[in-house]
PDB file of C-alpha atoms and ligand atoms in Angstrom:
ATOM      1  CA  UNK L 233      -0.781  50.347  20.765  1.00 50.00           C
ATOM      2  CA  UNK L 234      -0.952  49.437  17.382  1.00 46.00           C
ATOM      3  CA  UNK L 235      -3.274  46.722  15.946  1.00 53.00           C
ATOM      4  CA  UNK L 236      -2.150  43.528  15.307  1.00 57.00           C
ATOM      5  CA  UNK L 237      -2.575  43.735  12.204  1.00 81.00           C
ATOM      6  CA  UNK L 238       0.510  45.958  12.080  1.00 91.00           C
ATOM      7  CA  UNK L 239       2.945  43.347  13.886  1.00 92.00           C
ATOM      8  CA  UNK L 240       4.462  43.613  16.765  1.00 95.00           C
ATOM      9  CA  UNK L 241       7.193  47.198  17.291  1.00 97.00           C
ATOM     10  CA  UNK L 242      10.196  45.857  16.637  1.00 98.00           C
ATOM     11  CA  UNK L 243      14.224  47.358  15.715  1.00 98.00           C
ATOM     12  CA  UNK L 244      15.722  46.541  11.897  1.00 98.00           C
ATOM     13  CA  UNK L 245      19.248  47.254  11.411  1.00 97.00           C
ATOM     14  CA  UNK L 246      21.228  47.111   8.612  1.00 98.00           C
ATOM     15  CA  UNK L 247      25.125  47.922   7.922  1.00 98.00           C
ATOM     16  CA  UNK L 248      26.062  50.413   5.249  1.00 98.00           C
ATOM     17  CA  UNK L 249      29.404  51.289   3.782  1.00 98.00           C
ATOM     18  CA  UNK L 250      31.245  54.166   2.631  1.00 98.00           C
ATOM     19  CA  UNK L 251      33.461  56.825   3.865  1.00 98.00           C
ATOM     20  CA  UNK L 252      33.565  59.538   6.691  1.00 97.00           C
ATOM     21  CA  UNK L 253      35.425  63.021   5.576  1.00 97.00           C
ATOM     22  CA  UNK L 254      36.498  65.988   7.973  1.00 96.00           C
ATOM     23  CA  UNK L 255      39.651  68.473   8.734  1.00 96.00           C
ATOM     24  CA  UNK L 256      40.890  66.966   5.610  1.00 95.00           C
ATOM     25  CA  UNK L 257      40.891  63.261   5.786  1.00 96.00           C
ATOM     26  CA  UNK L 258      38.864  60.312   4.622  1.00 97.00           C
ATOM     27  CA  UNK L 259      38.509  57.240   6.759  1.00 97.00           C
ATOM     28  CA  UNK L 260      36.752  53.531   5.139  1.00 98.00           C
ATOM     29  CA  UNK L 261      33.530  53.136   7.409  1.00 98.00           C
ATOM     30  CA  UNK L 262      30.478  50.645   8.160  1.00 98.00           C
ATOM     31  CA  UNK L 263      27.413  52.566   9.400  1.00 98.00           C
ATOM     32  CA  UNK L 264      24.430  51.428  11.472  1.00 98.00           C
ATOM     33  CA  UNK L 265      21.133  52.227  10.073  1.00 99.00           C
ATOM     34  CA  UNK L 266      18.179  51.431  12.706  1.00 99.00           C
ATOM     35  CA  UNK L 267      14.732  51.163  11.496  1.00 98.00           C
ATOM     36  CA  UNK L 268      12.218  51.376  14.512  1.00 98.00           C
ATOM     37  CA  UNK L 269       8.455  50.339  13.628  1.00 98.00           C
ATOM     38  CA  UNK L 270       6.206  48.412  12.956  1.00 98.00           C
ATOM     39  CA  UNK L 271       4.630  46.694   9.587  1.00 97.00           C
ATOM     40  CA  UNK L 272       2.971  49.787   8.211  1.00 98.00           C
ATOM     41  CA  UNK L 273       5.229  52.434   9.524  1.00 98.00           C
ATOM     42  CA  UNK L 274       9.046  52.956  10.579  1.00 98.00           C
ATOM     43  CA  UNK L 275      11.242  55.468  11.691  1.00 98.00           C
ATOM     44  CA  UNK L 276      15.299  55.616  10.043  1.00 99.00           C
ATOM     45  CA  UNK L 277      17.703  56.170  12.308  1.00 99.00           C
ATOM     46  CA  UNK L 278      20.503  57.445  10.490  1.00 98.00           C
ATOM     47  CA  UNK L 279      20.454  57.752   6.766  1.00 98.00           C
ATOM     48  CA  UNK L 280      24.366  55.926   5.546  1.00 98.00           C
ATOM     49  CA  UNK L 281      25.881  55.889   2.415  1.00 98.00           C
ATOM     50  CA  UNK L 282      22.950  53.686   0.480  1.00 98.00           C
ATOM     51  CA  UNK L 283      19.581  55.025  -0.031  1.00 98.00           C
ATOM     52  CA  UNK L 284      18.532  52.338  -2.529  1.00 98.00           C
ATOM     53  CA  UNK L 285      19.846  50.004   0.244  1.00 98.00           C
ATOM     54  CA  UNK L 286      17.678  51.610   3.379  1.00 98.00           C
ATOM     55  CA  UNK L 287      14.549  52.068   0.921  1.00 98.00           C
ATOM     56  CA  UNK L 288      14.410  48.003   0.569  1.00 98.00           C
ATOM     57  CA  UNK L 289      14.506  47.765   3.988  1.00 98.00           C
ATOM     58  CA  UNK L 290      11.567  49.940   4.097  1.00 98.00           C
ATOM     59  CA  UNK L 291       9.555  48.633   1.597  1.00 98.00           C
ATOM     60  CA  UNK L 292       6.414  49.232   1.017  1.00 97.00           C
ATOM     61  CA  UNK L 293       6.271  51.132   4.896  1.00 98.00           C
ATOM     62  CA  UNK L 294       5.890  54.964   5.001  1.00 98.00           C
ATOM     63  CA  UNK L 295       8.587  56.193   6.712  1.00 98.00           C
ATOM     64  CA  UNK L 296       7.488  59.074   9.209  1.00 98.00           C
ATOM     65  CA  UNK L 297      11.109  60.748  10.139  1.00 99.00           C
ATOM     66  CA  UNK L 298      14.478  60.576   8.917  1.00 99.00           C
ATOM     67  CA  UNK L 299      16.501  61.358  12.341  1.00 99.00           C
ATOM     68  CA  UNK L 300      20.028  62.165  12.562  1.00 99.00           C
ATOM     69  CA  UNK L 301      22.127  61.469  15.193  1.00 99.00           C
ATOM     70  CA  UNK L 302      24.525  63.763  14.347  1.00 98.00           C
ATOM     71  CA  UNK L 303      25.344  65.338  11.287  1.00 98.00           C
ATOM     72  CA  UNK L 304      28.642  63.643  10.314  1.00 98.00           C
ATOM     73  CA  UNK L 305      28.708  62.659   6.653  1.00 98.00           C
ATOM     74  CA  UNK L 306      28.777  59.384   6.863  1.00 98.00           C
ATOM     75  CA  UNK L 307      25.792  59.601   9.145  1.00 98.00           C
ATOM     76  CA  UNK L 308      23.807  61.831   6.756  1.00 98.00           C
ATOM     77  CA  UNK L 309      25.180  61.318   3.097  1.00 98.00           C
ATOM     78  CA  UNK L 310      22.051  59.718   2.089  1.00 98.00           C
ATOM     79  CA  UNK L 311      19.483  61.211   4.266  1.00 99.00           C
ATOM     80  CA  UNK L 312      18.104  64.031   1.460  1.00 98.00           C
ATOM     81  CA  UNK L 313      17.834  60.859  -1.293  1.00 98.00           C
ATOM     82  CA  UNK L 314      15.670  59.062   0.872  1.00 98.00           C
ATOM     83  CA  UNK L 315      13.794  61.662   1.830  1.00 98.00           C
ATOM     84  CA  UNK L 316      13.011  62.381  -1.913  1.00 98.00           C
ATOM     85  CA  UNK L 317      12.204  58.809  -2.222  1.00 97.00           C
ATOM     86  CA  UNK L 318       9.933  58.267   0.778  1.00 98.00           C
ATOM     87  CA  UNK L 319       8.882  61.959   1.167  1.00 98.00           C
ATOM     88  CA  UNK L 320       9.487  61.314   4.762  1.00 98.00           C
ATOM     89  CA  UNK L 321      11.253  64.988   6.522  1.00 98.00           C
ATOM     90  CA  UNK L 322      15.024  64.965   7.952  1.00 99.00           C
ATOM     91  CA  UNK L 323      15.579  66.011  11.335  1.00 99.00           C
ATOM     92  CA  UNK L 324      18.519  67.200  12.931  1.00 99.00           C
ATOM     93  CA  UNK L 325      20.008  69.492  16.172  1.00 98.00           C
ATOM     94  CA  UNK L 326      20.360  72.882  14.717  1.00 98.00           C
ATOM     95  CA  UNK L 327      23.444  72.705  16.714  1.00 98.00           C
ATOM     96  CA  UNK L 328      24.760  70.845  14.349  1.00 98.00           C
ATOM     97  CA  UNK L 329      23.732  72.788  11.174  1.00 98.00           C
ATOM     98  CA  UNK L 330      27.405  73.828  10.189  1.00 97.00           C
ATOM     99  CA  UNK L 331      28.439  70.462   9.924  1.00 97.00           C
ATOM    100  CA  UNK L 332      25.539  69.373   7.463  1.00 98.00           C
ATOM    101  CA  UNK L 333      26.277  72.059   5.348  1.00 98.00           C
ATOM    102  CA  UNK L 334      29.381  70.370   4.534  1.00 97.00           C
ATOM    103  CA  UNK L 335      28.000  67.718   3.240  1.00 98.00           C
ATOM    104  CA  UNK L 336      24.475  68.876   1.849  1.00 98.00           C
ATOM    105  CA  UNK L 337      25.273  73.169   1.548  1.00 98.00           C
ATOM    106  CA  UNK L 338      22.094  73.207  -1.046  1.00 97.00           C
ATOM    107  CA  UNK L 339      19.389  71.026   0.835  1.00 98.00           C
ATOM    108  CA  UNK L 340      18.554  72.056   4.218  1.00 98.00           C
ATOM    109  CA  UNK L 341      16.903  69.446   7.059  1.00 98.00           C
ATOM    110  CA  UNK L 342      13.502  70.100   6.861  1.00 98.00           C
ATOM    111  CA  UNK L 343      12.680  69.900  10.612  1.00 98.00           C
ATOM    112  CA  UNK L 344      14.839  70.456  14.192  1.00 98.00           C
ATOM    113  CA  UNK L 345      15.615  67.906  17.018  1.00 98.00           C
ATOM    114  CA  UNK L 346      15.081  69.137  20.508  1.00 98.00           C
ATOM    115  CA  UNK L 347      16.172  68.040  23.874  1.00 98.00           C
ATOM    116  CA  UNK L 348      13.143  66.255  25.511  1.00 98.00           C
ATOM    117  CA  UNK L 349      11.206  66.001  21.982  1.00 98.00           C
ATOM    118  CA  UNK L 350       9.446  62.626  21.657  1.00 98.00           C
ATOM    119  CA  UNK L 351       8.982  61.243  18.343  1.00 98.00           C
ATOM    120  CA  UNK L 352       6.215  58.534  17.487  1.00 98.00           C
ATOM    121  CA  UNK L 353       5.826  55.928  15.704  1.00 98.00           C
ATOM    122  CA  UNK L 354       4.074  52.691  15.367  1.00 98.00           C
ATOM    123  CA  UNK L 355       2.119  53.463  18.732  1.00 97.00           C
ATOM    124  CA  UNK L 356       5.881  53.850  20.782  1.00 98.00           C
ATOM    125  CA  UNK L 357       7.716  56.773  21.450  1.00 98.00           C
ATOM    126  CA  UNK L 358      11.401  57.873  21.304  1.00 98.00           C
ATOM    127  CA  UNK L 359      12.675  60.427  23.501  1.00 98.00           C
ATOM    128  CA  UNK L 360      15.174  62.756  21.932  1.00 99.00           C
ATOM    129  CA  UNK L 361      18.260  63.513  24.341  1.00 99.00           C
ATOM    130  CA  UNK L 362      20.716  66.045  23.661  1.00 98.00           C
ATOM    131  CA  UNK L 363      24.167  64.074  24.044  1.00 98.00           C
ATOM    132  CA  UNK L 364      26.725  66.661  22.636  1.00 98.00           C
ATOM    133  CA  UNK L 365      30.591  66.225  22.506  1.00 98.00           C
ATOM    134  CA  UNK L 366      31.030  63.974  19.528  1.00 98.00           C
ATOM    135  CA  UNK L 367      29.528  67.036  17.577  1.00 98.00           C
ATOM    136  CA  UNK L 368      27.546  70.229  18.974  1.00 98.00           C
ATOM    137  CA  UNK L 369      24.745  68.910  18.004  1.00 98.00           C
ATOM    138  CA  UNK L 370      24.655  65.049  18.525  1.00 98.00           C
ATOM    139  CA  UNK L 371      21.436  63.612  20.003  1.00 99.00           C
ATOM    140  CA  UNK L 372      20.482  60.109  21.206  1.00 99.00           C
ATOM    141  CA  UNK L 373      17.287  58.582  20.941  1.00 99.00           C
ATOM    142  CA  UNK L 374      15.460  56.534  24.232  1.00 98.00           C
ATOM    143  CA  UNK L 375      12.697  54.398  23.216  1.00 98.00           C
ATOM    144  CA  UNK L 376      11.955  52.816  26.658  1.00 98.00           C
ATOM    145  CA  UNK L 377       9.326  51.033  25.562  1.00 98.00           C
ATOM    146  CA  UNK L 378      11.978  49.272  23.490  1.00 98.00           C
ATOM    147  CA  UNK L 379      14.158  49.240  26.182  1.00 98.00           C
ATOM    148  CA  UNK L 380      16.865  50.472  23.992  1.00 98.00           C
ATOM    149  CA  UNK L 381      18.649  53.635  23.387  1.00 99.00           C
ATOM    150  CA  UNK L 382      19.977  54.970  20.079  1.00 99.00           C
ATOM    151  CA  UNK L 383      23.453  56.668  20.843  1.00 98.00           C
ATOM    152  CA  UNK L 384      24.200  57.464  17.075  1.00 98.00           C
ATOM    153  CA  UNK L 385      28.321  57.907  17.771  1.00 98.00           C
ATOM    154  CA  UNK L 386      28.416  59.096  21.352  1.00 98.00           C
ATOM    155  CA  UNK L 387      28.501  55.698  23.198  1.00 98.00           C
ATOM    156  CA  UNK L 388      29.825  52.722  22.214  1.00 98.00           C
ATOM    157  CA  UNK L 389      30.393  49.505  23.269  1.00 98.00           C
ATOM    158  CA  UNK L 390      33.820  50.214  25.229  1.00 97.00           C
ATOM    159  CA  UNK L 391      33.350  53.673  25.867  1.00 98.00           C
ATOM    160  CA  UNK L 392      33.149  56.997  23.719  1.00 98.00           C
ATOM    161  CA  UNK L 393      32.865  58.167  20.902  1.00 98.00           C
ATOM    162  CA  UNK L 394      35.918  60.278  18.980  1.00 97.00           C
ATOM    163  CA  UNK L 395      36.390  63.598  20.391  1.00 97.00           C
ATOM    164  CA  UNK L 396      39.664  64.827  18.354  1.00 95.00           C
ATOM    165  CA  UNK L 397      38.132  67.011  15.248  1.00 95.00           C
ATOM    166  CA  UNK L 398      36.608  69.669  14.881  1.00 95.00           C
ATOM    167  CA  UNK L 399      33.189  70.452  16.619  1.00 96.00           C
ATOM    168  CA  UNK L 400      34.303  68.151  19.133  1.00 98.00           C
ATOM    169  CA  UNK L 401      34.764  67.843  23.001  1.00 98.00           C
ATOM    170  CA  UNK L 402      35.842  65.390  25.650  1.00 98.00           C
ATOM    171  CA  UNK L 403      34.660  66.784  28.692  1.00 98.00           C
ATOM    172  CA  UNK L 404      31.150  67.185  26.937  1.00 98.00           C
ATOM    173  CA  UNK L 405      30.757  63.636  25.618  1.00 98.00           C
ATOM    174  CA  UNK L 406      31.687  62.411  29.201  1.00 98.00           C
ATOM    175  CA  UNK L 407      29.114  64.637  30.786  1.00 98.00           C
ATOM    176  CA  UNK L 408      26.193  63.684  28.279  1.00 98.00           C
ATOM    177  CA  UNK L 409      26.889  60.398  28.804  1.00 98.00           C
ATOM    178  CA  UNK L 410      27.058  60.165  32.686  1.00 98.00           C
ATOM    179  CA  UNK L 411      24.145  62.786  33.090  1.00 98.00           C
ATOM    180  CA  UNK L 412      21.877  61.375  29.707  1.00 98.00           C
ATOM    181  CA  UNK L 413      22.348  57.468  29.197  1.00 98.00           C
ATOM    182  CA  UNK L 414      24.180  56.048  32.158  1.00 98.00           C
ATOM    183  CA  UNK L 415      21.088  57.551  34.224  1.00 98.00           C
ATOM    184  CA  UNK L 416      19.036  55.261  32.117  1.00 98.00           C
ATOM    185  CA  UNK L 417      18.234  51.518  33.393  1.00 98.00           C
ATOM    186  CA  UNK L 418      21.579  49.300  33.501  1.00 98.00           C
ATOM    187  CA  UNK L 419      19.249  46.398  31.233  1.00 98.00           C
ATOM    188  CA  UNK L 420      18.893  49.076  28.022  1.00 98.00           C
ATOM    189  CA  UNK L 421      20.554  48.225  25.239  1.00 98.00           C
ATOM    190  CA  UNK L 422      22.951  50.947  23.500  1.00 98.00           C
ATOM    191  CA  UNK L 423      22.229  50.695  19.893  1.00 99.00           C
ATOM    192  CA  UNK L 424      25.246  52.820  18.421  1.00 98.00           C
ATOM    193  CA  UNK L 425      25.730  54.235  15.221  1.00 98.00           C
ATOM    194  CA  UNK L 426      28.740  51.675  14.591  1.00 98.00           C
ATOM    195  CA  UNK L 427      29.858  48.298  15.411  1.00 98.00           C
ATOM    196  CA  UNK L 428      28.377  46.137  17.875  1.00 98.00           C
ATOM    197  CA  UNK L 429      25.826  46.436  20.835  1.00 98.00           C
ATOM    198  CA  UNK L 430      26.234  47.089  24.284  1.00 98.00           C
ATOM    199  CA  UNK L 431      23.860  48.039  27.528  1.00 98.00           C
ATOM    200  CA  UNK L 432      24.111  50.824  30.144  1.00 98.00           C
ATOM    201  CA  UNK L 433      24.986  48.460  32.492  1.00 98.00           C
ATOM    202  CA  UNK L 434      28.311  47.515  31.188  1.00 98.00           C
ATOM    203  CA  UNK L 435      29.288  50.746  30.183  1.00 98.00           C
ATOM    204  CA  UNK L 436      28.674  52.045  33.702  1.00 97.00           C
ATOM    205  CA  UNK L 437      31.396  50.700  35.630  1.00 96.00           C
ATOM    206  CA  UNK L 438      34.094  52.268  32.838  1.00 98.00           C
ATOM    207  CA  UNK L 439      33.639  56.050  32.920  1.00 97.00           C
ATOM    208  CA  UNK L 440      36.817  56.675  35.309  1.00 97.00           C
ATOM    209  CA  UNK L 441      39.047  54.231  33.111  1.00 98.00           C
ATOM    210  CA  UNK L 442      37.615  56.695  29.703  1.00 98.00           C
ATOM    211  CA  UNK L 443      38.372  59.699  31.922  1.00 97.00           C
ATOM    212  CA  UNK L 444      41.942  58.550  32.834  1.00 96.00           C
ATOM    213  CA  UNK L 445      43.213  57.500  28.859  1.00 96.00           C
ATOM    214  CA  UNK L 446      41.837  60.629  27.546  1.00 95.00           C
ATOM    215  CA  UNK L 447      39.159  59.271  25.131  1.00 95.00           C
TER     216      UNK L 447
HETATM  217 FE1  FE2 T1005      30.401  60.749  13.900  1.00 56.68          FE
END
């Protein structure tokens, strides 16, 4: 646990805005950008559009990862800025190196995701789950200490994330979700990577509707 002195664990979020690109066309977006920790110490869930933006946020905290959910511009545009601010390391799923090199072909991520890899900070852990479909190499992030997941943009509330570009796949999203979050406990609560909220529980009931329209 960490001392009191350090505050309770808790989730920041802010909204960030800018624009998604890929197979040619560029879409208006608001991001999510999750900050899990504590007063000394947080971990940045998806680096958006702003650096200068996420860094106040931060403060005066060191910042122990940078984590990706995917690699999606909008979800990494500003993830090598902060990192040279903070000195804090980028993670991402090598499976989803080909689409960061889109975005950042000079600047590598300087460390891997894996399935099962648990990431500290603050004296809680998050458990790294390979959720592909939205991209190859899209990962959520259980902190069930938190009770919360991270799902970055393969759940949302009201079902799944976009599976019609490149690197994409239905029938993968719908699997990682029904095997690798709707196995978690129905009271979590599905922090996505846009938009609002939602909980396992009342995303559970919807898979066979999802399944039926096609996304
Ligand atoms: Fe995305």
């Amino acid at each position: 646990m960490a001392s009191a002195t350090a505050g309770p664990v808790r989730v920041e979020h802010l909204v960030t805005s800018g624009t998604f690109s890929l197979d040619g066309g560029t879409w208006d977006v608001d991001n999510n950008v999750w900050l899990v920790g504590d007063d000394r110490e947080v971990l940045v869930v998806d680096a958006a559009h702003d650096a200068d933006a996420i860094a106040a946020a931060v403060g005066d905290r060191r910042v122990v990862a940078i984590v990706c959910t995917h690699a999606h511009d909008d979800h990494v545009d500003a993830a090598p800025a902060l990192a040279e601010r903070t000195g804090a390391p980028v993670l991402l799923h090598p499976d989803d190196l080909e689409l960061w090199k889109l975005t950042h072909p000079d600047r590598a991520p300087d460390g891997e995701l894996a399935d099962r890899q648990e990431l500290d900070v603050a004296g809680t852990t998050l458990t790294v789950l390979h959720t592909p479909g939205h991209c190859r190499g899209a990962v959520s992030l259980h902190a069930p200490e938190l009770g919360t997941v991270f799902t970055g943009d393969t759940l949302f509330a009201g079902g799944p994330g976009a599976t019609g570009r490149s690197f994409s796949d239905f029938p993968t999203i719908i699997e990682s979700i029904r095997e690798r979050l709707l196995t978690l406990p129905p009271e979590t609560v599905v922090r996505t990577g846009h938009g609002d909220s939602t909980t396992i529980g009342a995303e559970s009931g919807h898979v066979q509707e999802w399944i039926a329209r096609g996304h």
